[in-house]
GROMACS .gro file of C-alpha atoms in nm:
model
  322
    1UNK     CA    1   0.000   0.000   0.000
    2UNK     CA    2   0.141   0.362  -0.072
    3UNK     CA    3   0.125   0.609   0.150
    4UNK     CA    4  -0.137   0.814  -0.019
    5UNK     CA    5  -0.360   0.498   0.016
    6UNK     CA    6  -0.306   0.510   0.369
    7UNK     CA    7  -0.327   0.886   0.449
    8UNK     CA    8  -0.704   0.865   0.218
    9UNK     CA    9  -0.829   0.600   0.478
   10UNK     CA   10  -1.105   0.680   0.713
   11UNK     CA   11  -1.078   0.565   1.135
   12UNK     CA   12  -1.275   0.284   1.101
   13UNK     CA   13  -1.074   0.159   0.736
   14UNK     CA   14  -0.762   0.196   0.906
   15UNK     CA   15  -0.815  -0.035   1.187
   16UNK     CA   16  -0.977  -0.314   0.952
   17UNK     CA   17  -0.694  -0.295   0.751
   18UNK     CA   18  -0.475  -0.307   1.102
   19UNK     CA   19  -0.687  -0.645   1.196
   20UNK     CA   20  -0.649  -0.836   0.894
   21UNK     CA   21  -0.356  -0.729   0.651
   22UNK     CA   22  -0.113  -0.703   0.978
   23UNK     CA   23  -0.224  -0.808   1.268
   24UNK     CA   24  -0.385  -1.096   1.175
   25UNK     CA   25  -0.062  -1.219   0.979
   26UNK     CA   26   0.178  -1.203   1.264
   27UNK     CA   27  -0.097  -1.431   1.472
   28UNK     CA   28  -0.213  -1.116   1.713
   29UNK     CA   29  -0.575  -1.104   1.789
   30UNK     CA   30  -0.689  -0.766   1.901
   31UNK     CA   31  -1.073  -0.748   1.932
   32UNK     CA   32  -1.132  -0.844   2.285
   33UNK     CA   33  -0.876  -0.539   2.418
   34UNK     CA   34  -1.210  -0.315   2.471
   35UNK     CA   35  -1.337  -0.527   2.726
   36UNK     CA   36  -0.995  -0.517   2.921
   37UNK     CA   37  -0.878  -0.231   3.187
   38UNK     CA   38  -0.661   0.002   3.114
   39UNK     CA   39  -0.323  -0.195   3.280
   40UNK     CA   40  -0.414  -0.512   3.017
   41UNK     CA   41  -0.434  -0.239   2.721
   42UNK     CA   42  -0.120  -0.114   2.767
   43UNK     CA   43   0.034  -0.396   2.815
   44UNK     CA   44  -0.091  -0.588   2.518
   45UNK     CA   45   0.004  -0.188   2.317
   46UNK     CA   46   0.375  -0.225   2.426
   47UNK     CA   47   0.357  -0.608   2.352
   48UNK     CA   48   0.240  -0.512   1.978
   49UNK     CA   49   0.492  -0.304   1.917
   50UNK     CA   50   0.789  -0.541   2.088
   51UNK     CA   51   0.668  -0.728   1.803
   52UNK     CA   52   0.648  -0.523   1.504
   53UNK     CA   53   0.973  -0.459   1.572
   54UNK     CA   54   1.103  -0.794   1.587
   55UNK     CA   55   0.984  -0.878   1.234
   56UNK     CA   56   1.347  -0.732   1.098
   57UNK     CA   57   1.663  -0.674   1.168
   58UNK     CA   58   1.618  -0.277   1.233
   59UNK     CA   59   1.306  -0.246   1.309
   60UNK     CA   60   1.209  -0.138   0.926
   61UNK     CA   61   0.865  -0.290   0.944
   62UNK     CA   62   0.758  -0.105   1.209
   63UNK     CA   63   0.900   0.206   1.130
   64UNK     CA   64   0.743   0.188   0.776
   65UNK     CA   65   0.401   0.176   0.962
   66UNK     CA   66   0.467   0.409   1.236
   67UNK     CA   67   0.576   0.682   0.989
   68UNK     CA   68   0.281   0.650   0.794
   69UNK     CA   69   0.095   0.805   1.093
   70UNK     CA   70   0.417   1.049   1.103
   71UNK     CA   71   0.662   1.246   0.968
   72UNK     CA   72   1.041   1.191   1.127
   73UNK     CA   73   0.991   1.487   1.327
   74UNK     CA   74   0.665   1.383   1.520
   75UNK     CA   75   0.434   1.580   1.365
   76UNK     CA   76   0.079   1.436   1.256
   77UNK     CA   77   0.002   1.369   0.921
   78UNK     CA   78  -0.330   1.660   0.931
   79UNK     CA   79  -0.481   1.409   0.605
   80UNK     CA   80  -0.512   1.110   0.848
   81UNK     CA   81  -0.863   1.126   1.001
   82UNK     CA   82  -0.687   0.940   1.304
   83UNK     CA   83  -0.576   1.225   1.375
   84UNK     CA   84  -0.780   1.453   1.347
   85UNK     CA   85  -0.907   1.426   1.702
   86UNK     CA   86  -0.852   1.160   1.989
   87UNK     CA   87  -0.993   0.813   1.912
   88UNK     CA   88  -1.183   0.574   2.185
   89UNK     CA   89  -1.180   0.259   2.168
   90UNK     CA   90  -0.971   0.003   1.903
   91UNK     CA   91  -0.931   0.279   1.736
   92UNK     CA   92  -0.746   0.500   1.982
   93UNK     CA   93  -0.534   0.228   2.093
   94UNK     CA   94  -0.373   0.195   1.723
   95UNK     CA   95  -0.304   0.521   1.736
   96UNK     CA   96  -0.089   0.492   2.038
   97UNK     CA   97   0.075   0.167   1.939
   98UNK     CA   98   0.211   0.375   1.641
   99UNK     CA   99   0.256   0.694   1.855
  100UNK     CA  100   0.471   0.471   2.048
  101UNK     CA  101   0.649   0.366   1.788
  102UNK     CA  102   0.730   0.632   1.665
  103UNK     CA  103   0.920   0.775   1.944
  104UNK     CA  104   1.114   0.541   1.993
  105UNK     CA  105   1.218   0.449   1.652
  106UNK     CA  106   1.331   0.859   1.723
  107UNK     CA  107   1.553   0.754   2.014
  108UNK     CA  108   1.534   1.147   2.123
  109UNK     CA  109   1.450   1.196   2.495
  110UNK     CA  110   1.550   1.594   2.458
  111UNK     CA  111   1.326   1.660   2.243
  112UNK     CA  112   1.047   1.442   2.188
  113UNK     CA  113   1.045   1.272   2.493
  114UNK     CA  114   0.710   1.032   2.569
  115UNK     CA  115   0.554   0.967   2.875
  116UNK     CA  116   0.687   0.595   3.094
  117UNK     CA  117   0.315   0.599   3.175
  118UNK     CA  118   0.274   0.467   2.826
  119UNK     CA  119   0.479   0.156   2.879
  120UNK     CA  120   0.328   0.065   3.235
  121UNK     CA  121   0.142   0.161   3.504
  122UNK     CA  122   0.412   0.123   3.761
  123UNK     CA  123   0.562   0.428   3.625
  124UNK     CA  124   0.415   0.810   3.729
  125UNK     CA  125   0.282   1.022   3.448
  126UNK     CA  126   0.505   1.251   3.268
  127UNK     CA  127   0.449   1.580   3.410
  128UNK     CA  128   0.703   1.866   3.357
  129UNK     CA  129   1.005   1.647   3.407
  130UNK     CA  130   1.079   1.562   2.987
  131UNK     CA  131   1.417   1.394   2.962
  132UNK     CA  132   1.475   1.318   3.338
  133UNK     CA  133   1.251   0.990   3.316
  134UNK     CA  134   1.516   0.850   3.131
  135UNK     CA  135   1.738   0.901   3.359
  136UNK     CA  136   2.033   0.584   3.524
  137UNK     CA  137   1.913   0.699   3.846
  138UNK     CA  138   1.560   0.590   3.720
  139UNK     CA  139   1.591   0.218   3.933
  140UNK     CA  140   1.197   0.125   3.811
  141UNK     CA  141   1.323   0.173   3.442
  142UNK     CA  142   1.652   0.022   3.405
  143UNK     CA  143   1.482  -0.312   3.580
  144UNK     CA  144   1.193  -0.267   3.308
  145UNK     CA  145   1.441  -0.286   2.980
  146UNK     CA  146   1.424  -0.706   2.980
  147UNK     CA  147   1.037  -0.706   3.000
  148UNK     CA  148   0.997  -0.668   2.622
  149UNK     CA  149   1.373  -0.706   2.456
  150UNK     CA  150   1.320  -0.506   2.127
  151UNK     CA  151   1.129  -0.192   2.319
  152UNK     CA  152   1.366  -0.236   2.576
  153UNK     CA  153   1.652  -0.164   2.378
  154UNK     CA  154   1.510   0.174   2.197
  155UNK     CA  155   1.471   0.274   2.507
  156UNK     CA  156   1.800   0.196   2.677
  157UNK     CA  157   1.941   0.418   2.387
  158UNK     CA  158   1.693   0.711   2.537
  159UNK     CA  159   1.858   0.599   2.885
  160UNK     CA  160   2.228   0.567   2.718
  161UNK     CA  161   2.196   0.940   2.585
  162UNK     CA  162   2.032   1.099   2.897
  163UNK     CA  163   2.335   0.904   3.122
  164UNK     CA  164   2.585   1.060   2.882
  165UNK     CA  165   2.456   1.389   2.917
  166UNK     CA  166   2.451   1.399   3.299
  167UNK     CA  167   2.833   1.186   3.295
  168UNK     CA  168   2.968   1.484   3.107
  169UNK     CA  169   2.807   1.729   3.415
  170UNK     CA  170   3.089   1.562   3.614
  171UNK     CA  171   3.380   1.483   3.372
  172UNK     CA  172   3.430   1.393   2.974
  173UNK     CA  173   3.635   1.073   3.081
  174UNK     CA  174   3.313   0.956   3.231
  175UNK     CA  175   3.093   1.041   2.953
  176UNK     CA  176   3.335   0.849   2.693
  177UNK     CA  177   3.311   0.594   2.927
  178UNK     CA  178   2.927   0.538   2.855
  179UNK     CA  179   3.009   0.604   2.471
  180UNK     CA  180   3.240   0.304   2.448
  181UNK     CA  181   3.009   0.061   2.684
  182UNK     CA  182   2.723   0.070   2.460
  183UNK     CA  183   2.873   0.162   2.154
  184UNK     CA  184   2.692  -0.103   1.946
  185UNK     CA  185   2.448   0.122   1.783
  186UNK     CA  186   2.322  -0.160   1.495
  187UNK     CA  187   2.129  -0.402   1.715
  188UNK     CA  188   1.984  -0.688   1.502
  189UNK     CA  189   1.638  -0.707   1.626
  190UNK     CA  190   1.595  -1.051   1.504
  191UNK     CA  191   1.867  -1.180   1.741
  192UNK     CA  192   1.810  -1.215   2.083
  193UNK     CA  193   2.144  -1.230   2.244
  194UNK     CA  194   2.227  -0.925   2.027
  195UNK     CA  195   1.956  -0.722   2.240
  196UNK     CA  196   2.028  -0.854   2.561
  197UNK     CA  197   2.399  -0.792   2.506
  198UNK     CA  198   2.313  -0.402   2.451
  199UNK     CA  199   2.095  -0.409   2.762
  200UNK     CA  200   2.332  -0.572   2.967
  201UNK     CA  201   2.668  -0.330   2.882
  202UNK     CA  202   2.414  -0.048   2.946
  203UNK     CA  203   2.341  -0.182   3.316
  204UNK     CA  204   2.689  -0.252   3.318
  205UNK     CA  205   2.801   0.077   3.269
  206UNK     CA  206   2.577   0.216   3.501
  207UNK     CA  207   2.621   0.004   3.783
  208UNK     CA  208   3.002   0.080   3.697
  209UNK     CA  209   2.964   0.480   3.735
  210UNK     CA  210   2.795   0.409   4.009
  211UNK     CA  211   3.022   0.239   4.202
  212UNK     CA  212   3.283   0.413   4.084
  213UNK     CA  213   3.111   0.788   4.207
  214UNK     CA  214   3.033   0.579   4.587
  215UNK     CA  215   3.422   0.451   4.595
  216UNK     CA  216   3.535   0.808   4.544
  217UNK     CA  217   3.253   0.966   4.815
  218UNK     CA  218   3.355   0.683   5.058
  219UNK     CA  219   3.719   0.869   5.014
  220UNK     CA  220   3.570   1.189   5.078
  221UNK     CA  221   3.614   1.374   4.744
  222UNK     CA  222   3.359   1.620   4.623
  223UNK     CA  223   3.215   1.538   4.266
  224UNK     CA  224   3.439   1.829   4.149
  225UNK     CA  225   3.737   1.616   4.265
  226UNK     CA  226   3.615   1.306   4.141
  227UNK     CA  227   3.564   1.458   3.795
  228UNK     CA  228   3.935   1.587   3.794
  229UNK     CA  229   4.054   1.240   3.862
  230UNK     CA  230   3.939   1.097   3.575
  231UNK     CA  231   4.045   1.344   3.373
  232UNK     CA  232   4.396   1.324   3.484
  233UNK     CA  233   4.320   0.948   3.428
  234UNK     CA  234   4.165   0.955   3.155
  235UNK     CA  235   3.860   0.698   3.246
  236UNK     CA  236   3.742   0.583   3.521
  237UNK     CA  237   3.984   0.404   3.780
  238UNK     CA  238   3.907   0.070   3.945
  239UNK     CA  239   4.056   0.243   4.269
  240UNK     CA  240   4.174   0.556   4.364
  241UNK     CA  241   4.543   0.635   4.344
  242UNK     CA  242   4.677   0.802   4.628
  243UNK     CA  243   4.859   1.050   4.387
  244UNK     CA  244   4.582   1.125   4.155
  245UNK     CA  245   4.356   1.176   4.453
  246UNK     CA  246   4.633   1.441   4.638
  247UNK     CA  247   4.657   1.602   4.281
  248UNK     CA  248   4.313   1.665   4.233
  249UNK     CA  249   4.264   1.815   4.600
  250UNK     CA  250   4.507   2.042   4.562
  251UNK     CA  251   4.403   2.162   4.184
  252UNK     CA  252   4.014   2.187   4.294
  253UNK     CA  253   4.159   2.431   4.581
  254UNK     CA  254   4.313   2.648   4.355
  255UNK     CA  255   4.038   2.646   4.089
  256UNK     CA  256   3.783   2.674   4.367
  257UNK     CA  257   3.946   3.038   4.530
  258UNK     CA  258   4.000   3.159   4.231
  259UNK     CA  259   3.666   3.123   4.057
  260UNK     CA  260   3.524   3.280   4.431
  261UNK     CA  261   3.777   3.576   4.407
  262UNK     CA  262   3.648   3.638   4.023
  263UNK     CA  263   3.313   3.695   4.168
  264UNK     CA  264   3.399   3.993   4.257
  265UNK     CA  265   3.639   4.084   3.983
  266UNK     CA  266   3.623   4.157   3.629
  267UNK     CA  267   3.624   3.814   3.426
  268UNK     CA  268   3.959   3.660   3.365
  269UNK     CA  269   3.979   3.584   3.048
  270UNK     CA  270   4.288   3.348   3.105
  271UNK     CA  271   4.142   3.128   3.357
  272UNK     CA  272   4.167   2.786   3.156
  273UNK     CA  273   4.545   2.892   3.108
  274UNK     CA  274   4.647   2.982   3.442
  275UNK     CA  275   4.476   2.664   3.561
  276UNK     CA  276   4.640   2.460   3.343
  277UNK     CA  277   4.985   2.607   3.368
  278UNK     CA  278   4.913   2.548   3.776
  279UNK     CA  279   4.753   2.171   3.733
  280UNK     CA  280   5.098   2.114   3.529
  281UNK     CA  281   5.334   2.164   3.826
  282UNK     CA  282   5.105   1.993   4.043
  283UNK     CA  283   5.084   1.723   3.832
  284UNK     CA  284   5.502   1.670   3.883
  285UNK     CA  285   5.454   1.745   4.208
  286UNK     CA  286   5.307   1.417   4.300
  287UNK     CA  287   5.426   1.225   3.994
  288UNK     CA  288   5.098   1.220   3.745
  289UNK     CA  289   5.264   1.073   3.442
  290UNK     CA  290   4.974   1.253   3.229
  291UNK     CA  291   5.200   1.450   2.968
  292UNK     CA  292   4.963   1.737   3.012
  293UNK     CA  293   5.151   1.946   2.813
  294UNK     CA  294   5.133   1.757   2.490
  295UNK     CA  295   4.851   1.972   2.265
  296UNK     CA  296   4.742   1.611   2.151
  297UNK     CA  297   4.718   1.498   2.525
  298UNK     CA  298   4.370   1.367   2.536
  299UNK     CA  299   4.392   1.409   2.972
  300UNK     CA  300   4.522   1.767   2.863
  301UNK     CA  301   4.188   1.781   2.676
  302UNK     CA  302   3.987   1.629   2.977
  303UNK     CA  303   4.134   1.895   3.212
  304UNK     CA  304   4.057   2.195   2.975
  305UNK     CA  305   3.685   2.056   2.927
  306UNK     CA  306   3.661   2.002   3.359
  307UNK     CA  307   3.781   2.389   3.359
  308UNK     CA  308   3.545   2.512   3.082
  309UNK     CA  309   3.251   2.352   3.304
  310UNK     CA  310   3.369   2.473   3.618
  311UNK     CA  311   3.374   2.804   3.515
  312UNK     CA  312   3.016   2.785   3.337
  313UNK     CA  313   2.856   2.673   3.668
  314UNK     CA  314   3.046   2.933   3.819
  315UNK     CA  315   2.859   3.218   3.598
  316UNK     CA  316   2.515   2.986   3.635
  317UNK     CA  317   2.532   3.037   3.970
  318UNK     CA  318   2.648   3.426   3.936
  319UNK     CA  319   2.341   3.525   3.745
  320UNK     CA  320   2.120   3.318   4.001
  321UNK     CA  321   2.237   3.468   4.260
  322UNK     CA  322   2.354   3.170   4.438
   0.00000   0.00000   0.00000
């Protein structure tokens, strides 16, 4: 069918052609759904999807569908009378199967994030939070990925790029570190063990940061410190090296007074210099073999990104008065 075919169909033409011509074929009966509660009906939507995307490799059979109902920026097709206005009944809940679909074939939790309350119950509606459902912290949602494999792992890629984004809040070395976990983008949908295997070096990674962050707490190192140590490091350690950690103390001091004496100073537009020329000589000071002053250095390049975001929470917190 073409996709002016489809766009010309009316509500109820749509869902017959749903029921029999693809549905029907991949053995998935949907007519008794309207006589089941709302918990059933989103379980069997998220179930229906799982499978559409399991009939291929990458998930082109269900993205063929889902982008009939939309373009690859979310926004309806106005021609489709399903969505015109919302649908009850059958009706409605094809719309949100492909709705579904279609966000996470997207893999964007910045800007089109969808609401967890879609995939089950357990999880609280949307709200204002966006992005932040998707979330490592998010316990409830990293133990959900295994409950359907192939909608498990779009969304682990939501979870991967939210995790990245709040990694690099702390350092760049950490952030990589997430990059290289789960850097098998191509998952073959028709393989289990190729799923699983992207799930499980996500929760990997995660359960690694987070040990990692505790390990440097229990050693009593701000965030700020435990940033600059893998940067000097260049990933994250397995354990804390005495040196590293005495290093990054004593840089964090100086960054930390002067950023507080700026405050009330004009800007100095040499900070990232002057902090580099200083985390140099402390870096011979207690032996960091880092070669920091190599310009293709990449903890050289860690340390100047640490500085750049220092500084730009330092003027965040200027303007809000903080």
């Amino acid at each position: 069918m073409d996709r002016q075919q489809y766009e010309r169909m009316t509500a109820t033409e749509m869902l017959e052609y749903y029921k029999n011509e693809v549905f029907a074929k991949m053995g998935i009966e949907i007519e008794g759904l309207q006589n089941r509660d709302a918990d059933y009906q989103k379980w069997a939507k998220v179930s229906v999807a799982d499978q559409m995307l399991g009939m291929d490799a990458q998930g082109d059979f269900a993205r063929e569908h889902a982008f009939c109902f939309f373009d690859k920026k979310l926004d309806p097709i106005k021609e489709n009378p399903l969505m015109q206005e919302p649908q009850e009944g059958l009706a409605g809940w094809l719309v949100e199967v492909m709705r579904l679909l279609a966000y996470l074939l997207v893999n964007d939790p910045i800007l089109h994030p969808f609401d967890l309350n879609w995939l089950d119950s357990r999880f609280d509606p949307m709200g204002k939070y966006g992005a932040e459902q998707f979330s490592p912290n998010n316990r409830q949602l990293i133990d959900y990925l295994t409950a359907n494999i192939h909608v498990g792992v779009l969304v682990a890629k939501m979870v991967k790029e939210v995790a990245c984004i709040e990694a690099a809040s702390v350092d760049s070395a950490l952030a990589d570190f997430y990059v290289f976990s789960c850097r098998r983008e191509n998952v073959d949908f028709t393989d289990y063990y190729s799923c699983y295997e992207y799930l499980e070096n996500l929760r990997n990674a995660i359960q690694d940061v987070e040990m990692h962050i505790e390990r440097g707490r229990e050693q009593g190192l701000t965030m700020e410190e435990i940033g600059l140590v893998d940067s000097l490091w260049t990933e994250i350690p397995h354990f804390y090296h005495e040196n590293y950690v005495a290093a990054a103390r004593e840089i964090w001091q100086k960054v930390k007074t002067t950023l507080d004496r700026q405050e009330d100073e004009e800007d100095d537009s040499h900070f990232i210099d002057d902090m580099v020329t200083f985390s140099l000589s402390v870096a011979k000071k207690y032996d960091v073999d880092m070669a920091l002053d190599d310009e293709h250095s990449l903890p050289l390049a860690y340390l100047k990104d640490w500085l750049t975001m220092q500084s730009l929470k330092e003027e965040d917190d200027t303007e809000n008065g903080i």
